[in-house]
Coordinates of C-alpha atoms in Angstrom, one line a residue:
M52 CA 79.0 93.9 93.7
R53 CA 78.7 95.5 97.1
P54 CA 77.4 93.0 99.6
R55 CA 75.0 95.3 101.5
I56 CA 73.4 96.5 98.3
S57 CA 73.0 93.0 97.0
V58 CA 71.2 92.0 100.2
A59 CA 68.4 94.4 99.2
L60 CA 68.5 93.3 95.6
T61 CA 68.1 89.7 96.6
A62 CA 65.4 90.4 99.0
L63 CA 63.3 92.2 96.5
V64 CA 63.8 89.6 93.7
L65 CA 62.9 86.7 95.9
L66 CA 59.9 88.6 97.3
F67 CA 58.6 88.6 93.7
F68 CA 59.4 84.9 93.5
L69 CA 57.3 84.2 96.6
E70 CA 54.4 86.3 95.5
A71 CA 54.4 84.8 92.0
H72 CA 54.6 81.2 93.4
R73 CA 51.6 81.8 95.5
D74 CA 49.6 83.0 92.5
F75 CA 50.8 80.2 90.3
A76 CA 50.1 77.5 92.8
A77 CA 46.6 78.9 93.3
L78 CA 45.8 78.8 89.6
L79 CA 47.5 75.4 89.0
L80 CA 46.1 73.6 92.0
G81 CA 43.0 75.6 92.8
G82 CA 40.6 72.9 91.5
A83 CA 37.0 73.8 90.8
A84 CA 37.6 77.3 92.1
V85 CA 39.7 78.2 89.1
P86 CA 38.0 78.7 85.7
P87 CA 38.8 75.8 83.3
P88 CA 40.6 77.9 80.8
A89 CA 42.8 79.4 83.4
G90 CA 43.6 76.0 84.9
S91 CA 44.6 74.7 81.5
V92 CA 46.8 77.7 80.8
A93 CA 48.5 77.2 84.2
L94 CA 49.2 73.5 83.3
L95 CA 50.7 74.5 80.0
S96 CA 52.7 77.3 81.8
L97 CA 54.7 74.7 83.7
V98 CA 57.0 74.5 80.7
L99 CA 58.1 78.1 81.4
L100 CA 59.7 77.0 84.7
F101 CA 62.3 75.2 82.6
L102 CA 63.6 78.4 81.0
P103 CA 66.7 78.5 83.2
L104 CA 67.8 75.4 81.3
L105 CA 68.7 77.7 78.4
P106 CA 72.5 78.2 78.0
V107 CA 72.2 81.9 79.1
T108 CA 75.8 82.1 80.3
R109 CA 77.0 81.6 76.7
W110 CA 75.1 84.7 75.6
W111 CA 75.7 87.1 78.5
S112 CA 78.2 87.5 81.3
R113 CA 77.0 86.6 84.8
P114 CA 77.0 90.3 86.1
R115 CA 74.8 91.3 83.2
L116 CA 72.5 88.3 83.8
V117 CA 72.1 89.4 87.4
V118 CA 70.9 92.8 86.2
A119 CA 68.7 91.3 83.4
T120 CA 67.0 88.8 85.6
A121 CA 66.4 91.3 88.4
V122 CA 64.8 93.8 86.0
S123 CA 62.8 91.0 84.2
A124 CA 61.4 89.9 87.5
T125 CA 60.4 93.4 88.3
V126 CA 58.6 94.0 85.0
L127 CA 56.9 90.6 85.1
R128 CA 55.7 91.1 88.7
L129 CA 54.1 94.4 87.8
A130 CA 52.5 92.8 84.7
L131 CA 51.2 90.0 87.0
A132 CA 49.6 92.6 89.3
A133 CA 48.0 94.3 86.3
A134 CA 46.6 91.0 85.0
A135 CA 44.7 90.2 88.2
P136 CA 41.3 90.5 86.5
H137 CA 42.3 88.0 83.9
P138 CA 43.3 84.6 85.4
A139 CA 44.3 83.1 82.0
L140 CA 47.0 85.8 81.7
Q141 CA 48.1 85.4 85.3
A142 CA 49.4 81.9 85.0
P143 CA 52.1 82.4 82.3
L144 CA 53.1 85.7 83.9
A145 CA 53.5 84.1 87.3
A146 CA 55.5 81.2 85.9
L147 CA 57.8 83.7 84.0
T148 CA 58.3 85.7 87.2
M149 CA 59.2 82.6 89.1
A150 CA 61.6 81.5 86.3
G151 CA 63.3 85.0 86.1
A152 CA 63.7 85.3 89.9
A153 CA 65.0 81.7 90.2
L154 CA 67.5 82.4 87.4
Y155 CA 68.7 85.4 89.3
L156 CA 69.4 83.0 92.2
G157 CA 71.1 80.5 89.9
V158 CA 73.3 83.2 88.4
G159 CA 73.9 84.9 91.7
V160 CA 75.2 82.0 93.7
G161 CA 79.0 82.2 93.4
L162 CA 78.9 85.8 92.2
V163 CA 76.9 87.6 94.9
P164 CA 78.5 87.1 98.4
R165 CA 76.9 84.1 100.1
R166 CA 75.8 86.0 103.2
S167 CA 74.0 88.6 101.0
L168 CA 72.0 85.8 99.3
A169 CA 71.0 84.0 102.5
G170 CA 70.3 87.1 104.4
G171 CA 68.4 88.6 101.4
A172 CA 66.3 85.5 101.1
A173 CA 65.3 85.7 104.7
L174 CA 64.4 89.4 104.3
A175 CA 62.3 88.4 101.3
V176 CA 60.2 86.3 103.6
L177 CA 59.9 89.3 106.0
L178 CA 58.8 91.5 103.1
D179 CA 56.3 88.9 101.9
V180 CA 54.7 88.6 105.4
A181 CA 54.7 92.4 105.8
S182 CA 53.0 92.9 102.4
R183 CA 50.3 90.3 103.2
W184 CA 49.7 92.0 106.5
A185 CA 49.5 95.4 104.8
A186 CA 47.1 94.0 102.2
V187 CA 44.8 92.6 105.0
A188 CA 44.9 95.9 106.9
S189 CA 44.3 98.0 103.8
A190 CA 41.3 95.8 102.7
G191 CA 39.3 97.1 105.6
S192 CA 40.4 100.7 105.4
G193 CA 39.8 101.1 101.7
S194 CA 43.4 102.4 101.0
P195 CA 45.1 100.4 98.2
A196 CA 48.4 98.6 98.8
V197 CA 49.5 99.2 95.2
G198 CA 52.0 101.8 96.3
L199 CA 54.1 99.3 98.2
A200 CA 54.6 97.1 95.1
L201 CA 55.5 100.2 93.0
T202 CA 57.9 101.5 95.6
L203 CA 59.6 98.1 95.8
A204 CA 59.8 97.8 92.0
A205 CA 61.4 101.2 91.7
L206 CA 63.9 100.4 94.4
L207 CA 64.7 97.1 92.7
A208 CA 65.3 98.7 89.4
T209 CA 67.6 101.3 91.0
L210 CA 69.6 98.7 92.9
A211 CA 69.9 96.6 89.7
W212 CA 71.4 99.6 87.9
V213 CA 73.8 100.7 90.7
T214 CA 75.0 97.4 92.1
P215 CA 77.1 96.1 89.1
R216 CA 79.0 99.3 89.0
A217 CA 80.3 98.8 92.5
T218 CA 83.4 96.8 93.3
V219 CA 84.4 94.8 96.4
D220 CA 87.9 94.8 97.9
D221 CA 87.1 92.2 100.5
D222 CA 89.1 89.0 100.1
A223 CA 86.3 86.8 101.4
A224 CA 83.9 88.3 98.8
T225 CA 86.4 87.7 96.0
L226 CA 86.8 84.1 97.1
E227 CA 83.0 83.7 97.0
R228 CA 82.9 84.9 93.4
R229 CA 85.5 82.3 92.4
A230 CA 83.8 79.5 94.3
G231 CA 81.5 78.3 91.5
G232 CA 77.7 78.1 91.5
L233 CA 74.6 76.6 92.9
R234 CA 74.6 72.8 93.5
S235 CA 71.5 70.7 92.5
R236 CA 71.4 69.6 96.1
G237 CA 71.3 73.2 97.2
A238 CA 68.5 74.0 94.7
I239 CA 66.5 71.0 96.0
A240 CA 67.0 72.2 99.6
F241 CA 65.9 75.7 98.6
G242 CA 62.7 74.3 96.9
A243 CA 61.9 72.4 100.1
I244 CA 62.4 75.4 102.3
A245 CA 60.3 77.6 100.0
F246 CA 57.5 75.0 100.2
L247 CA 57.6 74.7 104.0
E248 CA 57.7 78.4 104.5
G249 CA 54.9 79.1 102.0
A250 CA 52.6 76.3 103.2
V251 CA 52.8 76.8 106.9
L252 CA 55.9 78.3 108.6
A253 CA 55.7 81.8 107.0
N254 CA 51.9 81.6 106.2
P255 CA 49.9 83.9 108.5
D256 CA 46.7 82.2 107.5
A257 CA 48.1 78.8 108.6
G258 CA 49.4 80.4 111.8
V259 CA 46.0 81.9 112.6
A260 CA 44.4 78.5 112.2
A261 CA 47.0 76.7 114.3
T262 CA 47.2 79.2 117.2
G263 CA 43.8 80.9 117.2
R264 CA 45.5 84.3 117.4
S265 CA 44.7 87.4 115.4
F266 CA 46.2 87.8 111.9
S267 CA 48.1 90.9 113.1
A268 CA 49.7 89.0 116.0
V269 CA 50.7 86.0 113.8
A270 CA 52.0 88.2 111.0
A271 CA 54.1 90.3 113.4
A272 CA 55.5 87.2 115.0
L273 CA 56.5 85.6 111.7
A274 CA 58.0 88.9 110.4
V275 CA 60.1 89.4 113.6
V276 CA 61.5 85.9 113.4
A277 CA 62.4 86.5 109.7
L278 CA 64.2 89.7 110.7
G279 CA 66.1 87.9 113.4
A280 CA 67.1 85.1 111.1
A281 CA 68.2 87.5 108.4
L282 CA 70.5 89.4 110.9
W283 CA 71.9 86.1 112.1
L284 CA 72.7 85.0 108.6
L285 CA 74.3 88.4 107.7
G286 CA 76.3 88.3 111.0
G287 CA 78.0 85.0 110.1
G288 CA 75.9 82.7 112.3
G289 CA 75.2 79.1 111.5
P290 CA 76.0 75.5 112.5
A291 CA 79.7 75.2 113.2
R292 CA 80.5 72.3 115.7
F293 CA 78.5 69.1 115.2
Y294 CA 77.8 70.4 111.7
R295 CA 75.7 67.5 110.3
P296 CA 73.8 66.6 113.5
R297 CA 72.7 70.2 113.7
L298 CA 71.5 70.1 110.1
V299 CA 69.4 67.0 110.9
A300 CA 68.0 68.6 114.0
M301 CA 67.1 71.9 112.3
G302 CA 65.6 70.2 109.2
G303 CA 63.6 67.9 111.5
A304 CA 62.4 70.8 113.6
A305 CA 61.2 72.7 110.5
A306 CA 59.3 69.7 109.2
A307 CA 57.9 68.8 112.6
A308 CA 56.7 72.3 113.3
A309 CA 55.0 72.5 109.9
A310 CA 53.4 69.1 110.2
L311 CA 52.3 69.3 113.9
A312 CA 51.3 72.9 114.3
S313 CA 47.7 72.3 113.3
R314 CA 47.4 69.1 115.2
T315 CA 48.4 70.5 118.7
G316 CA 47.0 73.0 121.0
A317 CA 47.4 76.8 120.6
V318 CA 50.1 77.0 123.2
V319 CA 52.3 74.2 121.6
A320 CA 51.7 75.6 118.2
G321 CA 52.8 79.1 119.4
V322 CA 56.1 77.5 120.3
L323 CA 56.5 75.2 117.3
L324 CA 55.9 77.8 114.6
P325 CA 58.7 80.3 115.6
V326 CA 61.2 77.5 116.1
G327 CA 60.4 75.7 112.8
H328 CA 60.3 79.1 111.0
V329 CA 63.7 80.1 112.2
C330 CA 65.3 76.7 111.5
A331 CA 64.0 76.7 107.9
L332 CA 65.4 80.2 107.3
L333 CA 68.8 79.5 108.9
L334 CA 69.2 76.5 106.6
L335 CA 69.2 78.9 103.6
G336 CA 72.8 79.6 104.5
R337 CA 73.7 76.0 103.6
A338 CA 71.3 75.6 100.7
L339 CA 72.7 78.6 98.9
A340 CA 76.4 77.9 99.6
P341 CA 78.3 77.9 96.3
A342 CA 80.1 74.8 95.0
S343 CA 83.6 74.8 93.7
G344 CA 84.1 74.5 90.0
R345 CA 82.0 75.7 87.1
R346 CA 78.3 75.3 87.7
E347 CA 75.5 76.4 85.3
P348 CA 72.5 78.4 86.6
S349 CA 70.3 75.6 85.2
T350 CA 70.7 73.7 88.5
I351 CA 68.0 76.0 90.0
V352 CA 65.4 74.1 87.9
A353 CA 65.7 71.2 90.4
G354 CA 64.4 73.5 93.1
L355 CA 61.5 74.6 91.0
I356 CA 60.5 71.0 90.2
V357 CA 60.7 70.1 93.9
L358 CA 58.6 73.1 94.8
V359 CA 55.8 72.3 92.3
L360 CA 55.8 68.6 93.1
L361 CA 55.5 69.3 96.8
D362 CA 52.7 71.8 96.1
A363 CA 50.8 69.2 94.1
M364 CA 51.4 66.6 96.8
L365 CA 50.0 68.9 99.5
A366 CA 47.0 69.9 97.3
L367 CA 46.2 66.2 96.6
A368 CA 46.5 65.3 100.3
R369 CA 44.2 68.1 101.3
S370 CA 41.6 67.2 98.6
R371 CA 41.5 63.6 99.8
G372 CA 41.9 63.8 103.5
G373 CA 41.8 67.4 104.5
E374 CA 44.3 69.0 106.9
A375 CA 44.7 65.6 108.6
A376 CA 46.5 64.2 105.6
A377 CA 48.5 67.3 104.8
W378 CA 51.2 66.3 107.2
L379 CA 52.5 63.7 104.8
A380 CA 53.6 66.3 102.2
L381 CA 55.2 68.4 105.0
V382 CA 57.1 65.5 106.4
A383 CA 58.2 64.5 102.9
A384 CA 59.5 68.1 102.4
G385 CA 61.5 67.8 105.6
V386 CA 63.0 64.5 104.7
L387 CA 64.0 65.9 101.3
L388 CA 65.4 69.0 102.8
T389 CA 67.5 67.2 105.4
A390 CA 68.8 64.6 102.9
A391 CA 69.9 67.3 100.5
L392 CA 71.6 69.4 103.1
L393 CA 73.5 66.4 104.5
L394 CA 75.1 65.9 101.1
I395 CA 76.4 69.5 101.0
P396 CA 79.9 69.9 102.3
R397 CA 80.7 72.4 105.0
P398 CA 80.9 75.8 103.2
R399 CA 84.0 77.9 103.3
P400 CA 84.1 80.7 105.9
A401 CA 82.7 84.1 104.8
G402 CA 83.1 87.4 106.6
P403 CA 80.1 88.8 108.4
L404 CA 78.2 91.8 107.0
V405 CA 77.0 92.9 110.4
P406 CA 78.6 92.3 113.8
R407 CA 78.2 88.7 114.9
A408 CA 77.0 89.9 118.3
V409 CA 74.2 91.8 116.7
G410 CA 73.0 88.6 114.8
R411 CA 73.0 86.5 118.0
V412 CA 71.1 89.1 120.1
A413 CA 68.6 89.8 117.2
L414 CA 67.9 86.0 116.9
A415 CA 67.3 85.5 120.6
V416 CA 65.1 88.7 120.9
S417 CA 63.1 87.8 117.8
L418 CA 62.3 84.3 119.1
L419 CA 61.3 85.6 122.5
T420 CA 59.1 88.3 120.9
A421 CA 57.4 85.9 118.5
A422 CA 56.6 83.5 121.3
L423 CA 55.1 86.3 123.4
L424 CA 53.0 87.5 120.4
L425 CA 51.7 84.0 119.6
L426 CA 51.0 83.0 123.2
A427 CA 49.5 86.3 124.3
G428 CA 48.3 88.0 121.1
R429 CA 44.6 88.3 120.4

């Protein structure tokens, strides 16, 4: 599987995961705003998130499963978009999309090169922010944004067809394929990162409320940071010396930024958000590091459970105490993220997919650009 093609494949599959998660959380935890039948169906649809527990690797090989889960996520995401007028149909389709995309991740760790997965996950956040920005922009102009979803779906189907036919001669990539699969600790860390990103750090609406800047300025800043983090991950960047102290500092920074952004002034929030956002994304490189030995894709279910529980905790906190109480769920996510990462051994070296210098420069430029957009944007 060629690493650079698998970057795009991962980015598109996880984009569908992020979009489906947002729809599913809105239906499951929307309260009185959701029609009772749709809320009941969403509650019942929780069982669909446990589909990765099925012994799928006994039925198909992992390369075939990568294709099958990627194509399934595409078809389900398109069905979810078509079911928008019918909330009762959206919930099971959203849950199935999440399960299919998560299973792709569970199968891909240890098969797809690690830097492709981590960089692709960061690019998925970039695409998610960009698609939300495009949707807001097109809402006022009257031009539909459906073409973007169809284009991404067609690209994903093409990549899923082409990628398994390619081979890799790189020794590091071969080592990655023999390294095993996703740890439960890594899945938990991934769930916590997805929660922090979706709730605040990669949420343009939350950024607008915290900084008082325009939606375009916030979305552009978040997208730029995601691009810089993706290039850093693809370039081989990550904590090296002082490995565990850096993990604690980065996990704490991500949680603190998410919890404090709405409780500080616009200037402080404009600094906190890019820092927390980039820390959360860079930690994907550790969360998705493959473990040695044979690991089943079912470990990804731990991440889905963590994600849904944190969503419920945040919704409960907001319903009882508003935004002032939401910080408890965000801090809990940060503690869980840091604890899970501390239990993951230092991953094996993996060759960069882009020059390391490019990753370093891109990360520095993206942070500076994001800070300027959030501090000066209107």
